[in-house]
């Protein structure tokens, strides 16, 4: 699937940077949508936040605990639970999710390296 974001029309080349940022913001707001599509500036945007909700923080801690105790099957289930939680509004900013998943991978690699 492909998702596109369309900014407002512009005619001057110097307006490119501003409109490019607007299109990128539209894509971030629709990051978790189930289906691909084309999103235009002015569409109602989902609320997006930088701070992790308490439920996500708890799951993150639970996943770290499972990884550190080498309970990978339990960690896998918690990650599925995390996926469901991340689809709820308000949505967590994609860069925060990326950083969290990267940390999961790093901790898993570290735990496996010690085996």
Short mmCIF file of N, CA and C in Angstrom, two decimals, residues 19-90:
data_model
loop_
_atom_site.label_atom_id
_atom_site.label_comp_id
_atom_site.label_asym_id
_atom_site.label_seq_id
_atom_site.Cartn_x
_atom_site.Cartn_y
_atom_site.Cartn_z
N UNK A 19 5.51 23.92 2.00
CA UNK A 19 4.48 22.95 1.63
C UNK A 19 4.96 21.51 1.79
N UNK A 20 6.26 21.28 1.61
CA UNK A 20 6.82 19.95 1.83
C UNK A 20 6.66 19.57 3.31
N UNK A 21 6.93 20.51 4.21
CA UNK A 21 6.75 20.26 5.65
C UNK A 21 5.29 19.98 5.98
N UNK A 22 4.38 20.70 5.34
CA UNK A 22 2.95 20.47 5.58
C UNK A 22 2.55 19.06 5.14
N UNK A 23 3.04 18.63 4.00
CA UNK A 23 2.72 17.28 3.51
C UNK A 23 3.30 16.22 4.44
N UNK A 24 4.52 16.43 4.94
CA UNK A 24 5.13 15.48 5.87
C UNK A 24 4.31 15.41 7.17
N UNK A 25 3.81 16.54 7.63
CA UNK A 25 3.00 16.56 8.85
C UNK A 25 1.69 15.80 8.64
N UNK A 26 1.10 15.95 7.48
CA UNK A 26 -0.14 15.21 7.17
C UNK A 26 0.12 13.71 7.22
N UNK A 27 1.25 13.27 6.64
CA UNK A 27 1.59 11.84 6.67
C UNK A 27 1.79 11.35 8.10
N UNK A 28 2.44 12.15 8.94
CA UNK A 28 2.64 11.74 10.33
C UNK A 28 1.31 11.57 11.04
N UNK A 29 0.36 12.45 10.78
CA UNK A 29 -0.94 12.36 11.44
C UNK A 29 -1.73 11.14 11.00
N UNK A 30 -1.46 10.64 9.82
CA UNK A 30 -2.18 9.47 9.31
C UNK A 30 -1.32 8.21 9.37
N UNK A 31 -0.27 8.25 10.17
CA UNK A 31 0.71 7.18 10.25
C UNK A 31 0.10 5.83 10.58
N UNK A 32 -0.90 5.79 11.45
CA UNK A 32 -1.44 4.52 11.92
C UNK A 32 -2.74 4.12 11.22
N UNK A 33 -3.13 4.81 10.19
CA UNK A 33 -4.37 4.45 9.51
C UNK A 33 -4.27 3.04 8.94
N UNK A 34 -5.37 2.34 8.97
CA UNK A 34 -5.40 0.94 8.53
C UNK A 34 -5.19 0.81 7.02
N UNK A 35 -5.65 1.79 6.27
CA UNK A 35 -5.61 1.67 4.81
C UNK A 35 -4.71 2.75 4.21
N UNK A 36 -4.19 2.45 3.03
CA UNK A 36 -3.42 3.46 2.33
C UNK A 36 -4.41 4.45 1.71
N UNK A 37 -3.90 5.57 1.26
CA UNK A 37 -4.79 6.55 0.66
C UNK A 37 -4.04 7.82 0.33
N UNK A 38 -4.82 8.80 -0.08
CA UNK A 38 -4.28 10.12 -0.38
C UNK A 38 -4.91 11.09 0.60
N UNK A 39 -4.10 11.84 1.31
CA UNK A 39 -4.57 12.79 2.31
C UNK A 39 -4.22 14.19 1.85
N UNK A 40 -5.17 15.09 1.96
CA UNK A 40 -5.00 16.46 1.50
C UNK A 40 -4.94 17.42 2.69
N UNK A 41 -4.23 18.52 2.50
CA UNK A 41 -4.21 19.56 3.53
C UNK A 41 -5.65 19.99 3.77
N UNK A 42 -5.99 20.16 5.02
CA UNK A 42 -7.36 20.57 5.35
C UNK A 42 -8.22 19.41 5.81
N UNK A 43 -7.80 18.15 5.52
CA UNK A 43 -8.53 17.00 6.06
C UNK A 43 -8.42 17.05 7.58
N UNK A 44 -9.43 16.52 8.27
CA UNK A 44 -9.36 16.49 9.72
C UNK A 44 -8.19 15.61 10.13
N UNK A 45 -7.32 16.15 10.97
CA UNK A 45 -6.13 15.42 11.39
C UNK A 45 -6.37 14.79 12.74
N UNK A 46 -5.81 13.60 12.92
CA UNK A 46 -5.86 12.94 14.21
C UNK A 46 -4.95 13.67 15.18
N UNK A 47 -5.30 13.64 16.44
CA UNK A 47 -4.43 14.21 17.46
C UNK A 47 -3.19 13.33 17.57
N UNK A 48 -2.05 13.95 17.69
CA UNK A 48 -0.80 13.22 17.79
C UNK A 48 0.00 13.84 18.94
N UNK A 49 0.70 13.03 19.71
CA UNK A 49 1.39 13.56 20.88
C UNK A 49 2.79 12.99 21.00
N UNK A 50 3.61 13.71 21.74
CA UNK A 50 4.99 13.30 21.99
C UNK A 50 5.10 12.48 23.27
N UNK A 51 4.23 12.75 24.25
CA UNK A 51 4.33 12.08 25.55
C UNK A 51 3.65 10.73 25.49
N UNK A 52 4.28 9.73 26.10
CA UNK A 52 3.75 8.37 26.12
C UNK A 52 2.62 8.25 27.14
N UNK A 53 1.47 7.73 26.72
CA UNK A 53 0.39 7.50 27.68
C UNK A 53 0.81 6.44 28.71
N UNK A 54 0.21 6.45 29.89
CA UNK A 54 0.59 5.49 30.94
C UNK A 54 0.49 4.03 30.50
N UNK A 55 -0.52 3.67 29.72
CA UNK A 55 -0.67 2.28 29.28
C UNK A 55 0.52 1.86 28.40
N UNK A 56 0.99 2.76 27.55
CA UNK A 56 2.13 2.46 26.68
C UNK A 56 3.40 2.38 27.53
N UNK A 57 3.56 3.27 28.50
CA UNK A 57 4.72 3.23 29.38
C UNK A 57 4.79 1.90 30.13
N UNK A 58 3.64 1.43 30.62
CA UNK A 58 3.61 0.16 31.35
C UNK A 58 3.98 -1.00 30.43
N UNK A 59 3.41 -1.02 29.23
CA UNK A 59 3.75 -2.09 28.29
C UNK A 59 5.23 -2.06 27.92
N UNK A 60 5.77 -0.86 27.73
CA UNK A 60 7.19 -0.73 27.41
C UNK A 60 8.04 -1.35 28.53
N UNK A 61 7.72 -1.02 29.78
CA UNK A 61 8.45 -1.58 30.91
C UNK A 61 8.30 -3.10 30.96
N UNK A 62 7.06 -3.59 30.74
CA UNK A 62 6.81 -5.03 30.74
C UNK A 62 7.63 -5.74 29.66
N UNK A 63 7.70 -5.12 28.48
CA UNK A 63 8.47 -5.71 27.37
C UNK A 63 9.96 -5.76 27.73
N UNK A 64 10.47 -4.67 28.30
CA UNK A 64 11.88 -4.67 28.72
C UNK A 64 12.13 -5.76 29.75
N UNK A 65 11.22 -5.91 30.70
CA UNK A 65 11.38 -6.95 31.73
C UNK A 65 11.39 -8.34 31.10
N UNK A 66 10.49 -8.58 30.15
CA UNK A 66 10.44 -9.88 29.48
C UNK A 66 11.73 -10.16 28.71
N UNK A 67 12.23 -9.14 28.01
CA UNK A 67 13.46 -9.31 27.23
C UNK A 67 14.63 -9.62 28.16
N UNK A 68 14.74 -8.84 29.23
CA UNK A 68 15.87 -9.02 30.15
C UNK A 68 15.84 -10.37 30.85
N UNK A 69 14.64 -10.94 31.05
CA UNK A 69 14.54 -12.26 31.67
C UNK A 69 14.46 -13.38 30.64
N UNK A 70 14.73 -13.03 29.37
CA UNK A 70 14.76 -13.98 28.25
C UNK A 70 13.43 -14.69 28.02
N UNK A 71 12.34 -14.03 28.33
CA UNK A 71 10.99 -14.56 28.08
C UNK A 71 10.48 -13.97 26.76
N UNK A 72 11.03 -14.48 25.66
CA UNK A 72 10.77 -13.89 24.36
C UNK A 72 9.33 -14.13 23.88
N UNK A 73 8.73 -15.26 24.23
CA UNK A 73 7.32 -15.49 23.84
C UNK A 73 6.41 -14.49 24.54
N UNK A 74 6.67 -14.22 25.80
CA UNK A 74 5.87 -13.23 26.54
C UNK A 74 6.10 -11.84 25.97
N UNK A 75 7.35 -11.54 25.60
CA UNK A 75 7.66 -10.23 25.00
C UNK A 75 6.91 -10.07 23.68
N UNK A 76 6.85 -11.14 22.90
CA UNK A 76 6.14 -11.10 21.62
C UNK A 76 4.66 -10.76 21.83
N UNK A 77 4.03 -11.36 22.83
CA UNK A 77 2.62 -11.07 23.12
C UNK A 77 2.45 -9.63 23.60
N UNK A 78 3.37 -9.16 24.42
CA UNK A 78 3.29 -7.78 24.91
C UNK A 78 3.45 -6.79 23.76
N UNK A 79 4.29 -7.15 22.79
CA UNK A 79 4.46 -6.27 21.62
C UNK A 79 3.17 -6.23 20.81
N UNK A 80 2.46 -7.34 20.72
CA UNK A 80 1.14 -7.33 20.06
C UNK A 80 0.17 -6.42 20.82
N UNK A 81 0.21 -6.51 22.15
CA UNK A 81 -0.63 -5.63 22.97
C UNK A 81 -0.25 -4.17 22.74
N UNK A 82 1.06 -3.91 22.61
CA UNK A 82 1.54 -2.57 22.34
C UNK A 82 1.02 -2.06 21.00
N UNK A 83 1.00 -2.93 20.01
CA UNK A 83 0.49 -2.55 18.69
C UNK A 83 -0.96 -2.09 18.80
N UNK A 84 -1.77 -2.83 19.55
CA UNK A 84 -3.17 -2.44 19.74
C UNK A 84 -3.28 -1.11 20.46
N UNK A 85 -2.45 -0.92 21.47
CA UNK A 85 -2.49 0.31 22.26
C UNK A 85 -2.08 1.52 21.42
N UNK A 86 -1.11 1.33 20.52
CA UNK A 86 -0.63 2.44 19.70
C UNK A 86 -1.67 2.91 18.67
N UNK A 87 -2.66 2.10 18.40
CA UNK A 87 -3.70 2.49 17.45
C UNK A 87 -4.78 3.36 18.08
N UNK A 88 -4.76 3.48 19.39
CA UNK A 88 -5.76 4.30 20.09
C UNK A 88 -5.40 5.78 20.00
N UNK A 89 -6.44 6.61 20.02
CA UNK A 89 -6.24 8.06 20.04
C UNK A 89 -6.03 8.53 21.46
N UNK A 90 -5.25 9.54 21.71
CA UNK A 90 -4.38 10.23 20.75
C UNK A 90 -3.18 9.35 20.42
#
